[in-house]
mmCIF file of C-alpha atoms in Angstrom:
data_model
loop_
_atom_site.group_PDB
_atom_site.id
_atom_site.type_symbol
_atom_site.label_atom_id
_atom_site.label_comp_id
_atom_site.label_asym_id
_atom_site.label_seq_id
_atom_site.Cartn_x
_atom_site.Cartn_y
_atom_site.Cartn_z
ATOM 1 C CA GLY A 1 13.480 79.791 6.488
ATOM 2 C CA GLU A 2 12.991 78.549 10.008
ATOM 3 C CA ASN A 3 15.125 75.630 11.206
ATOM 4 C CA VAL A 4 14.462 73.706 14.424
ATOM 5 C CA GLU A 5 17.067 71.456 15.997
ATOM 6 C CA GLN A 6 16.135 68.970 18.707
ATOM 7 C CA HIS A 7 18.306 67.086 21.188
ATOM 8 C CA PRO A 8 18.787 64.382 22.238
ATOM 9 C CA SER A 9 17.578 62.010 19.548
ATOM 10 C CA THR A 10 17.048 59.282 22.138
ATOM 11 C CA LEU A 11 16.654 59.492 25.895
ATOM 12 C CA SER A 12 16.357 56.670 28.396
ATOM 13 C CA VAL A 13 15.346 57.378 31.974
ATOM 14 C CA GLN A 14 14.355 55.350 34.965
ATOM 15 C CA GLU A 15 10.731 55.508 36.034
ATOM 16 C CA GLY A 16 10.263 58.394 38.441
ATOM 17 C CA ASP A 17 13.208 60.390 37.095
ATOM 18 C CA SER A 18 12.891 63.619 35.116
ATOM 19 C CA ALA A 19 13.387 63.986 31.373
ATOM 20 C CA VAL A 20 14.435 67.126 29.515
ATOM 21 C CA ILE A 21 14.325 67.638 25.755
ATOM 22 C CA LYS A 22 15.791 70.773 24.204
ATOM 23 C CA CYS A 23 15.107 72.577 20.942
ATOM 24 C CA THR A 24 16.688 75.579 19.287
ATOM 25 C CA TYR A 25 15.187 77.659 16.512
ATOM 26 C CA SER A 26 16.768 79.971 13.993
ATOM 27 C CA ASP A 27 14.192 82.659 13.195
ATOM 28 C CA SER A 28 13.754 85.235 15.934
ATOM 29 C CA ALA A 29 10.276 86.025 14.510
ATOM 30 C CA SER A 30 8.989 82.635 15.714
ATOM 31 C CA ASN A 31 6.268 83.203 18.260
ATOM 32 C CA TYR A 32 4.581 79.872 18.912
ATOM 33 C CA PHE A 33 6.222 76.689 20.204
ATOM 34 C CA PRO A 34 4.170 73.493 20.604
ATOM 35 C CA TRP A 35 5.253 70.049 21.752
ATOM 36 C CA TYR A 36 3.708 66.878 20.372
ATOM 37 C CA LYS A 37 3.793 63.315 21.671
ATOM 38 C CA GLN A 38 3.502 60.506 19.144
ATOM 39 C CA GLU A 39 2.974 56.944 20.270
ATOM 40 C CA LEU A 40 3.710 54.120 17.868
ATOM 41 C CA GLY A 41 1.172 53.987 15.067
ATOM 42 C CA LYS A 42 -0.777 56.985 16.340
ATOM 43 C CA ARG A 43 -1.181 60.619 15.419
ATOM 44 C CA PRO A 44 0.930 63.366 17.022
ATOM 45 C CA GLN A 45 -0.886 64.738 20.066
ATOM 46 C CA LEU A 46 -0.418 68.282 21.290
ATOM 47 C CA ILE A 47 0.683 68.064 24.908
ATOM 48 C CA ILE A 48 1.728 71.610 25.725
ATOM 49 C CA ASP A 49 2.541 74.846 23.946
ATOM 50 C CA ILE A 50 4.000 78.226 24.741
ATOM 51 C CA ARG A 51 3.895 81.600 23.082
ATOM 52 C CA SER A 52 6.702 84.118 22.856
ATOM 53 C CA ASN A 53 5.243 86.449 25.457
ATOM 54 C CA VAL A 54 5.558 83.769 28.160
ATOM 55 C CA GLY A 55 8.712 82.315 29.701
ATOM 56 C CA GLU A 56 7.338 79.180 31.286
ATOM 57 C CA LYS A 57 4.169 77.108 31.284
ATOM 58 C CA LYS A 58 3.282 74.087 33.372
ATOM 59 C CA ASP A 59 0.594 71.425 33.128
ATOM 60 C CA GLN A 60 0.784 68.798 35.873
ATOM 61 C CA ARG A 61 4.002 66.809 35.265
ATOM 62 C CA ILE A 62 4.863 68.629 32.036
ATOM 63 C CA ALA A 63 6.449 72.049 31.716
ATOM 64 C CA VAL A 64 7.925 74.068 28.879
ATOM 65 C CA THR A 65 10.427 76.897 29.191
ATOM 66 C CA LEU A 66 11.316 79.448 26.542
ATOM 67 C CA ASN A 67 14.442 81.581 26.276
ATOM 68 C CA LYS A 68 13.832 84.060 23.453
ATOM 69 C CA THR A 69 17.277 85.620 23.727
ATOM 70 C CA ALA A 70 19.028 82.314 23.216
ATOM 71 C CA LYS A 71 16.285 81.057 20.871
ATOM 72 C CA HIS A 72 15.737 77.802 22.630
ATOM 73 C CA PHE A 73 12.918 76.067 24.433
ATOM 74 C CA SER A 74 12.736 72.907 26.476
ATOM 75 C CA LEU A 75 10.239 70.265 27.544
ATOM 76 C CA HIS A 76 10.479 69.007 31.110
ATOM 77 C CA ILE A 77 8.694 65.862 32.264
ATOM 78 C CA THR A 78 8.858 65.069 35.962
ATOM 79 C CA GLU A 79 8.113 61.790 37.716
ATOM 80 C CA THR A 80 8.231 59.909 34.436
ATOM 81 C CA GLN A 81 6.019 56.887 33.962
ATOM 82 C CA PRO A 82 6.189 54.020 31.432
ATOM 83 C CA GLU A 83 3.266 55.550 29.529
ATOM 84 C CA ASP A 84 5.427 58.608 28.847
ATOM 85 C CA SER A 85 7.472 56.434 26.470
ATOM 86 C CA ALA A 86 6.930 57.846 22.967
ATOM 87 C CA VAL A 87 8.480 60.105 20.352
ATOM 88 C CA TYR A 88 8.343 63.788 21.241
ATOM 89 C CA PHE A 89 8.485 66.529 18.616
ATOM 90 C CA CYS A 90 9.040 70.213 19.166
ATOM 91 C CA ALA A 91 7.950 72.761 16.585
ATOM 92 C CA ALA A 92 7.976 76.467 15.901
ATOM 93 C CA SER A 93 5.803 78.751 13.853
ATOM 94 C CA ILE A 94 5.583 82.370 12.832
ATOM 95 C CA ALA A 95 2.224 84.108 12.684
ATOM 96 C CA GLU A 96 3.248 86.292 9.772
ATOM 97 C CA TYR A 97 4.144 83.202 7.743
ATOM 98 C CA GLY A 98 0.726 81.610 8.064
ATOM 99 C CA ASN A 99 1.359 79.698 11.302
ATOM 100 C CA LYS A 100 3.141 76.906 9.450
ATOM 101 C CA LEU A 101 4.793 74.490 11.853
ATOM 102 C CA VAL A 102 8.451 73.566 11.389
ATOM 103 C CA PHE A 103 9.268 70.432 13.372
ATOM 104 C CA GLY A 104 12.371 69.203 15.091
ATOM 105 C CA ALA A 105 13.687 65.740 14.259
ATOM 106 C CA GLY A 106 12.104 64.140 17.310
ATOM 107 C CA THR A 107 13.275 62.493 20.534
ATOM 108 C CA ILE A 108 12.572 58.862 21.382
ATOM 109 C CA LEU A 109 11.910 58.742 25.115
ATOM 110 C CA ARG A 110 12.102 55.389 26.870
ATOM 111 C CA VAL A 111 11.030 55.158 30.482
ATOM 112 C CA LYS A 112 12.359 52.010 32.112
ATOM 113 C CA SER A 113 10.380 50.472 34.945
ATOM 114 C CA SER B 1 -11.012 70.248 20.089
ATOM 115 C CA ALA B 2 -12.311 69.404 16.618
ATOM 116 C CA VAL B 3 -12.784 65.771 15.641
ATOM 117 C CA ILE B 4 -10.716 65.008 12.547
ATOM 118 C CA SER B 5 -11.059 61.929 10.360
ATOM 119 C CA GLN B 6 -9.082 60.743 7.365
ATOM 120 C CA LYS B 7 -9.855 58.250 4.649
ATOM 121 C CA PRO B 8 -8.397 55.831 3.832
ATOM 122 C CA SER B 9 -6.516 54.919 6.992
ATOM 123 C CA ARG B 10 -4.049 52.916 4.935
ATOM 124 C CA ASP B 11 -3.546 51.741 1.383
ATOM 125 C CA ILE B 12 -1.141 49.765 -0.738
ATOM 126 C CA CYS B 13 -0.802 51.115 -4.265
ATOM 127 C CA GLN B 14 1.074 50.295 -7.432
ATOM 128 C CA ARG B 15 3.654 52.686 -8.792
ATOM 129 C CA GLY B 16 2.362 55.085 -11.402
ATOM 130 C CA THR B 17 -1.121 55.288 -9.902
ATOM 131 C CA SER B 18 -2.693 58.078 -7.843
ATOM 132 C CA LEU B 19 -4.412 58.099 -4.467
ATOM 133 C CA THR B 20 -6.726 60.736 -3.041
ATOM 134 C CA ILE B 21 -6.796 61.167 0.727
ATOM 135 C CA GLN B 22 -9.733 62.848 2.418
ATOM 136 C CA CYS B 23 -9.705 64.923 5.587
ATOM 137 C CA GLN B 24 -13.010 65.693 7.303
ATOM 138 C CA VAL B 25 -13.518 67.933 10.347
ATOM 139 C CA ASP B 26 -16.672 68.050 12.460
ATOM 140 C CA SER B 27 -16.616 71.854 12.698
ATOM 141 C CA GLN B 28 -15.597 74.740 10.504
ATOM 142 C CA VAL B 29 -11.907 75.567 10.739
ATOM 143 C CA THR B 30 -9.950 78.324 9.094
ATOM 144 C CA MET B 31 -6.611 76.621 8.695
ATOM 145 C CA MET B 32 -5.981 73.181 7.225
ATOM 146 C CA PHE B 33 -2.555 71.750 6.473
ATOM 147 C CA TRP B 34 -1.132 68.599 4.922
ATOM 148 C CA TYR B 35 2.034 66.964 6.264
ATOM 149 C CA ARG B 36 4.151 64.012 5.266
ATOM 150 C CA GLN B 37 5.910 61.758 7.747
ATOM 151 C CA GLN B 38 8.373 59.400 6.133
ATOM 152 C CA PRO B 39 9.184 56.162 7.995
ATOM 153 C CA GLY B 40 10.967 56.902 11.249
ATOM 154 C CA GLN B 41 11.176 60.613 10.445
ATOM 155 C CA SER B 42 9.701 63.900 11.557
ATOM 156 C CA LEU B 43 6.809 65.756 9.990
ATOM 157 C CA THR B 44 7.249 67.943 6.922
ATOM 158 C CA LEU B 45 4.656 70.424 5.742
ATOM 159 C CA ILE B 46 3.498 69.801 2.186
ATOM 160 C CA ALA B 47 1.053 72.673 1.806
ATOM 161 C CA THR B 48 -1.548 74.896 3.374
ATOM 162 C CA ALA B 49 -5.032 74.126 2.048
ATOM 163 C CA ASN B 50 -6.794 77.424 1.407
ATOM 164 C CA GLN B 51 -10.567 77.512 1.197
ATOM 165 C CA GLY B 52 -11.686 78.893 -2.142
ATOM 166 C CA SER B 53 -8.218 79.362 -3.588
ATOM 167 C CA GLU B 54 -5.168 77.404 -4.637
ATOM 168 C CA ALA B 55 -3.117 75.691 -1.956
ATOM 169 C CA THR B 56 0.190 77.203 -0.837
ATOM 170 C CA TYR B 57 3.005 74.701 -1.348
ATOM 171 C CA GLU B 58 6.260 74.448 0.549
ATOM 172 C CA SER B 59 9.628 74.206 -1.112
ATOM 173 C CA GLY B 60 10.097 70.801 -2.658
ATOM 174 C CA PHE B 61 6.398 70.108 -3.163
ATOM 175 C CA VAL B 62 4.497 70.933 -6.356
ATOM 176 C CA ILE B 63 0.866 71.044 -7.319
ATOM 177 C CA ASP B 64 1.239 68.539 -10.150
ATOM 178 C CA LYS B 65 2.467 65.906 -7.716
ATOM 179 C CA PHE B 66 0.265 66.799 -4.727
ATOM 180 C CA PRO B 67 -2.927 68.505 -5.914
ATOM 181 C CA ILE B 68 -5.065 69.717 -3.034
ATOM 182 C CA SER B 69 -8.705 70.720 -2.855
ATOM 183 C CA ARG B 70 -10.477 72.673 -0.102
ATOM 184 C CA PRO B 71 -14.079 73.131 -1.180
ATOM 185 C CA ASN B 72 -15.331 74.286 2.226
ATOM 186 C CA LEU B 73 -14.275 74.912 5.823
ATOM 187 C CA THR B 74 -14.685 71.282 6.946
ATOM 188 C CA PHE B 75 -13.139 69.210 4.144
ATOM 189 C CA SER B 76 -9.950 68.865 2.130
ATOM 190 C CA THR B 77 -8.342 66.303 -0.141
ATOM 191 C CA LEU B 78 -4.723 65.565 -0.973
ATOM 192 C CA THR B 79 -3.870 63.531 -4.061
ATOM 193 C CA VAL B 80 -0.541 61.784 -4.397
ATOM 194 C CA SER B 81 -0.031 61.519 -8.140
ATOM 195 C CA ASN B 82 2.060 59.174 -10.278
ATOM 196 C CA MET B 83 3.295 57.409 -7.162
ATOM 197 C CA SER B 84 6.699 55.850 -6.677
ATOM 198 C CA PRO B 85 8.029 53.805 -3.721
ATOM 199 C CA GLU B 86 9.612 57.024 -2.382
ATOM 200 C CA ASP B 87 6.075 58.311 -1.726
ATOM 201 C CA SER B 88 5.551 55.609 0.895
ATOM 202 C CA SER B 89 4.811 57.657 4.001
ATOM 203 C CA ILE B 90 2.166 58.626 6.466
ATOM 204 C CA TYR B 91 0.149 61.609 5.259
ATOM 205 C CA LEU B 92 -1.526 63.680 7.928
ATOM 206 C CA CYS B 93 -3.889 66.595 7.801
ATOM 207 C CA SER B 94 -3.982 69.106 10.604
ATOM 208 C CA VAL B 95 -6.406 71.857 11.462
ATOM 209 C CA GLY B 96 -6.027 75.130 13.267
ATOM 210 C CA ASP B 97 -8.380 75.072 16.209
ATOM 211 C CA ARG B 98 -8.768 77.150 19.351
ATOM 212 C CA GLY B 99 -6.812 79.894 17.650
ATOM 213 C CA PRO B 100 -4.796 80.595 14.501
ATOM 214 C CA ASP B 101 -1.642 78.781 15.582
ATOM 215 C CA THR B 102 -2.757 75.696 17.555
ATOM 216 C CA GLN B 103 -2.831 72.638 15.304
ATOM 217 C CA TYR B 104 -4.411 69.241 15.830
ATOM 218 C CA PHE B 105 -3.706 66.254 13.637
ATOM 219 C CA GLY B 106 -5.904 63.740 11.944
ATOM 220 C CA PRO B 107 -5.183 60.026 12.411
ATOM 221 C CA GLY B 108 -3.094 59.849 9.249
ATOM 222 C CA THR B 109 -3.086 57.745 6.091
ATOM 223 C CA ARG B 110 -0.375 55.124 5.834
ATOM 224 C CA LEU B 111 0.573 54.763 2.169
ATOM 225 C CA THR B 112 2.738 51.981 0.791
ATOM 226 C CA VAL B 113 3.753 52.120 -2.866
ATOM 227 C CA LEU B 114 5.017 48.925 -4.480
#
């Protein structure tokens, strides 16, 4: 089955710097790649997603890139702010397998002010 | 996106008992899923809740331990049966909204088993 690896497990950046989180997936049939942000004690929130027919997607300070050949995708956060501090999860799913999400292990992002 | 609620939000239970968690959506959705998030860990899919038929369970999860109901397109329940301390987790439902693959999560149920 699908396996998603996520790195780094923790990331500390200074406010205003950029943060990059990377994920790799194993099944080349994966076609949907969402990113979730989970603040302490709260539900995971979908912040951005990308489908396999697109190489890059941007939403204000957040962008996601996808390299299908290498089977990896990355989350980029620019001009980080303290409120960006949270756990970020990447995931992958395959339409033919019922769109079930397989999650990475998560990245704890700390933005220091 | 759909508004998703879960009941209870948290509970403390004794080992050997069962707890039923409810997931309610304010609009009809095709896909509903149940996930488990163990303390400090990622999310793991338990099963897909199918309307009008038996749930589809992932490897490592069985119907006797986690029976699921999906009586209609807005509601589902997950029961955690014969609980042990290892079942202490957050249980989250998610729904497919805005398309077959986009998933949004409910607020979760924090379960502690003593």
